[in-house]
PDB file of C-alpha atoms in Angstrom:
ATOM      1  CA  UNK A   5      16.739  34.664 -29.122  1.00 52.00           C
ATOM      2  CA  UNK A   6      16.400  36.583 -25.754  1.00 44.00           C
ATOM      3  CA  UNK A   7      14.883  33.557 -24.247  1.00 46.00           C
ATOM      4  CA  UNK A   8      18.198  31.611 -25.057  1.00 44.00           C
ATOM      5  CA  UNK A   9      20.293  34.467 -23.662  1.00 38.00           C
ATOM      6  CA  UNK A  10      18.299  34.613 -20.402  1.00 39.00           C
ATOM      7  CA  UNK A  11      18.524  30.819 -20.063  1.00 36.00           C
ATOM      8  CA  UNK A  12      22.349  30.880 -20.630  1.00 40.00           C
ATOM      9  CA  UNK A  13      22.608  33.483 -18.049  1.00 38.00           C
ATOM     10  CA  UNK A  14      20.591  31.666 -15.528  1.00 36.00           C
ATOM     11  CA  UNK A  15      22.513  28.450 -16.073  1.00 39.00           C
ATOM     12  CA  UNK A  16      25.690  30.409 -15.639  1.00 37.00           C
ATOM     13  CA  UNK A  17      24.430  31.843 -12.333  1.00 33.00           C
ATOM     14  CA  UNK A  18      23.221  28.594 -10.945  1.00 37.00           C
ATOM     15  CA  UNK A  19      26.568  26.862 -11.832  1.00 36.00           C
ATOM     16  CA  UNK A  20      28.500  29.615 -10.071  1.00 35.00           C
ATOM     17  CA  UNK A  21      26.271  29.463  -7.175  1.00 32.00           C
ATOM     18  CA  UNK A  22      26.745  25.585  -7.079  1.00 34.00           C
ATOM     19  CA  UNK A  23      30.444  26.059  -7.366  1.00 38.00           C
ATOM     20  CA  UNK A  24      30.739  28.459  -4.474  1.00 35.00           C
ATOM     21  CA  UNK A  25      29.023  25.966  -2.067  1.00 37.00           C
ATOM     22  CA  UNK A  26      32.324  23.923  -1.241  1.00 41.00           C
ATOM     23  CA  UNK A  27      34.134  27.114  -0.771  1.00 40.00           C
ATOM     24  CA  UNK A  28      31.439  28.415   1.804  1.00 39.00           C
ATOM     25  CA  UNK A  29      31.820  25.360   3.699  1.00 39.00           C
ATOM     26  CA  UNK A  30      35.580  25.311   3.544  1.00 41.00           C
ATOM     27  CA  UNK A  31      35.768  28.982   4.928  1.00 42.00           C
ATOM     28  CA  UNK A  32      33.266  28.495   7.655  1.00 44.00           C
ATOM     29  CA  UNK A  33      30.662  30.626   5.922  1.00 46.00           C
ATOM     30  CA  UNK A  34      27.851  28.413   6.700  1.00 45.00           C
ATOM     31  CA  UNK A  35      25.716  29.074   9.815  1.00 50.00           C
ATOM     32  CA  UNK A  36      25.700  26.874  12.840  1.00 48.00           C
ATOM     33  CA  UNK A  37      22.031  26.213  12.142  1.00 50.00           C
ATOM     34  CA  UNK A  38      23.052  23.948   9.479  1.00 72.00           C
ATOM     35  CA  UNK A  39      23.896  21.215  12.243  1.00 85.00           C
ATOM     36  CA  UNK A  40      20.862  19.502  13.774  1.00 90.00           C
ATOM     37  CA  UNK A  41      20.453  18.937  17.504  1.00 90.00           C
ATOM     38  CA  UNK A  42      21.308  15.257  17.233  1.00 92.00           C
ATOM     39  CA  UNK A  43      24.638  16.137  15.445  1.00 93.00           C
ATOM     40  CA  UNK A  44      25.195  18.878  18.170  1.00 93.00           C
ATOM     41  CA  UNK A  45      24.958  16.411  20.958  1.00 93.00           C
ATOM     42  CA  UNK A  46      27.250  13.999  18.998  1.00 94.00           C
ATOM     43  CA  UNK A  47      29.862  16.746  18.576  1.00 95.00           C
ATOM     44  CA  UNK A  48      29.698  17.818  22.282  1.00 94.00           C
ATOM     45  CA  UNK A  49      30.188  14.298  23.263  1.00 94.00           C
ATOM     46  CA  UNK A  50      33.160  13.886  20.826  1.00 95.00           C
ATOM     47  CA  UNK A  51      34.865  16.968  22.109  1.00 96.00           C
ATOM     48  CA  UNK A  52      34.183  16.306  25.912  1.00 94.00           C
ATOM     49  CA  UNK A  53      35.276  12.657  25.747  1.00 94.00           C
ATOM     50  CA  UNK A  54      37.715  12.090  22.745  1.00 95.00           C
ATOM     51  CA  UNK A  55      39.312  15.686  22.861  1.00 96.00           C
ATOM     52  CA  UNK A  56      38.957  15.743  26.716  1.00 94.00           C
ATOM     53  CA  UNK A  57      41.212  12.618  26.805  1.00 96.00           C
ATOM     54  CA  UNK A  58      44.280  14.954  25.923  1.00 96.00           C
ATOM     55  CA  UNK A  59      42.864  18.456  26.629  1.00 96.00           C
ATOM     56  CA  UNK A  60      41.164  17.644  30.008  1.00 95.00           C
ATOM     57  CA  UNK A  61      37.641  16.690  30.416  1.00 90.00           C
ATOM     58  CA  UNK A  62      36.916  20.381  31.299  1.00 93.00           C
ATOM     59  CA  UNK A  63      39.186  21.473  28.278  1.00 96.00           C
ATOM     60  CA  UNK A  64      41.380  23.189  30.812  1.00 95.00           C
ATOM     61  CA  UNK A  65      44.484  21.392  29.605  1.00 96.00           C
ATOM     62  CA  UNK A  66      46.150  18.144  30.230  1.00 94.00           C
ATOM     63  CA  UNK A  67      48.602  16.297  27.963  1.00 93.00           C
ATOM     64  CA  UNK A  68      47.300  18.985  25.246  1.00 95.00           C
ATOM     65  CA  UNK A  69      46.919  22.732  25.858  1.00 96.00           C
ATOM     66  CA  UNK A  70      43.729  24.242  27.233  1.00 97.00           C
ATOM     67  CA  UNK A  71      40.879  24.820  24.989  1.00 97.00           C
ATOM     68  CA  UNK A  72      39.165  27.577  26.772  1.00 96.00           C
ATOM     69  CA  UNK A  73      38.123  31.063  25.318  1.00 96.00           C
ATOM     70  CA  UNK A  74      40.862  32.552  27.564  1.00 96.00           C
ATOM     71  CA  UNK A  75      43.610  30.075  26.247  1.00 97.00           C
ATOM     72  CA  UNK A  76      42.351  30.330  22.623  1.00 96.00           C
ATOM     73  CA  UNK A  77      42.237  34.286  22.691  1.00 92.00           C
ATOM     74  CA  UNK A  78      43.614  35.622  19.578  1.00 90.00           C
ATOM     75  CA  UNK A  79      43.088  32.459  17.618  1.00 96.00           C
ATOM     76  CA  UNK A  80      40.936  32.799  14.465  1.00 97.00           C
ATOM     77  CA  UNK A  81      38.310  30.310  13.938  1.00 97.00           C
ATOM     78  CA  UNK A  82      39.309  29.234  10.574  1.00 97.00           C
ATOM     79  CA  UNK A  83      42.858  28.470  12.070  1.00 98.00           C
ATOM     80  CA  UNK A  84      41.257  26.283  14.806  1.00 98.00           C
ATOM     81  CA  UNK A  85      38.940  24.565  12.284  1.00 98.00           C
ATOM     82  CA  UNK A  86      41.980  23.686  10.194  1.00 98.00           C
ATOM     83  CA  UNK A  87      43.630  22.133  13.115  1.00 98.00           C
ATOM     84  CA  UNK A  88      40.629  20.245  14.017  1.00 98.00           C
ATOM     85  CA  UNK A  89      40.493  18.839  10.446  1.00 98.00           C
ATOM     86  CA  UNK A  90      44.222  18.345   9.666  1.00 98.00           C
ATOM     87  CA  UNK A  91      45.748  17.816  13.177  1.00 97.00           C
ATOM     88  CA  UNK A  92      49.276  19.138  14.012  1.00 96.00           C
ATOM     89  CA  UNK A  93      52.012  17.071  12.206  1.00 95.00           C
ATOM     90  CA  UNK A  94      54.833  15.943  14.858  1.00 95.00           C
ATOM     91  CA  UNK A  95      52.409  16.127  17.679  1.00 94.00           C
ATOM     92  CA  UNK A  96      49.754  13.900  19.236  1.00 94.00           C
ATOM     93  CA  UNK A  97      46.984  16.081  17.868  1.00 96.00           C
ATOM     94  CA  UNK A  98      45.312  13.932  15.201  1.00 96.00           C
ATOM     95  CA  UNK A  99      43.451  14.968  12.065  1.00 97.00           C
ATOM     96  CA  UNK A 100      39.754  14.440  12.488  1.00 97.00           C
ATOM     97  CA  UNK A 101      38.965  14.956   8.866  1.00 96.00           C
ATOM     98  CA  UNK A 102      38.151  11.242   8.438  1.00 95.00           C
ATOM     99  CA  UNK A 103      35.222  11.639  10.990  1.00 94.00           C
ATOM    100  CA  UNK A 104      34.397  15.353  10.820  1.00 96.00           C
ATOM    101  CA  UNK A 105      33.474  17.653   7.811  1.00 95.00           C
ATOM    102  CA  UNK A 106      34.295  21.354   7.618  1.00 96.00           C
ATOM    103  CA  UNK A 107      30.920  22.374   9.023  1.00 96.00           C
ATOM    104  CA  UNK A 108      31.478  20.146  12.035  1.00 97.00           C
ATOM    105  CA  UNK A 109      34.876  21.654  12.538  1.00 97.00           C
ATOM    106  CA  UNK A 110      33.595  25.116  12.172  1.00 97.00           C
ATOM    107  CA  UNK A 111      30.770  24.377  14.766  1.00 96.00           C
ATOM    108  CA  UNK A 112      33.477  23.057  17.268  1.00 97.00           C
ATOM    109  CA  UNK A 113      35.846  26.060  16.778  1.00 97.00           C
ATOM    110  CA  UNK A 114      33.037  28.485  17.234  1.00 96.00           C
ATOM    111  CA  UNK A 115      31.936  26.884  20.612  1.00 96.00           C
ATOM    112  CA  UNK A 116      35.448  26.608  21.758  1.00 97.00           C
ATOM    113  CA  UNK A 117      35.989  30.225  21.327  1.00 97.00           C
ATOM    114  CA  UNK A 118      32.637  30.950  23.232  1.00 94.00           C
ATOM    115  CA  UNK A 119      32.990  28.489  25.836  1.00 93.00           C
ATOM    116  CA  UNK A 120      32.204  24.818  24.971  1.00 90.00           C
ATOM    117  CA  UNK A 121      28.821  23.559  26.235  1.00 89.00           C
ATOM    118  CA  UNK A 122      28.531  20.681  28.762  1.00 84.00           C
ATOM    119  CA  UNK A 123      27.488  17.159  27.912  1.00 75.00           C
ATOM    120  CA  UNK A 124      23.696  17.181  28.080  1.00 69.00           C
ATOM    121  CA  UNK A 125      22.508  15.579  31.297  1.00 53.00           C
ATOM    122  CA  UNK A 126      25.904  15.980  32.845  1.00 50.00           C
ATOM    123  CA  UNK A 127      26.382  17.577  36.354  1.00 41.00           C
ATOM    124  CA  UNK A 128      27.543  21.276  36.171  1.00 43.00           C
TER     125      UNK A 128
END
């Protein structure tokens, strides 16, 4: 009897942990270490080249606003992640959700708020 109760409690605990994983990803609760170095380099390239086409190659502004820590001051990471994934309707800012997942968007948002790293091998 007690073994069955413990198994049911364990099953309930496991189910609740599994159910909470998507919420953690969605709310940016996963640490940046969940992205390997190859993915980091791909994300840096994407931001510097694709986002840089509108926001400037140095992310200091162009057709789109600057994405520097100073320009983004006061913006919350979750807000930036949401814009990255969903875009901004009625503007040229596209939704990147078809290409990026919430962990990618959170990583990008964190780095934008800190100062985005340069392309590997790029001149300073």
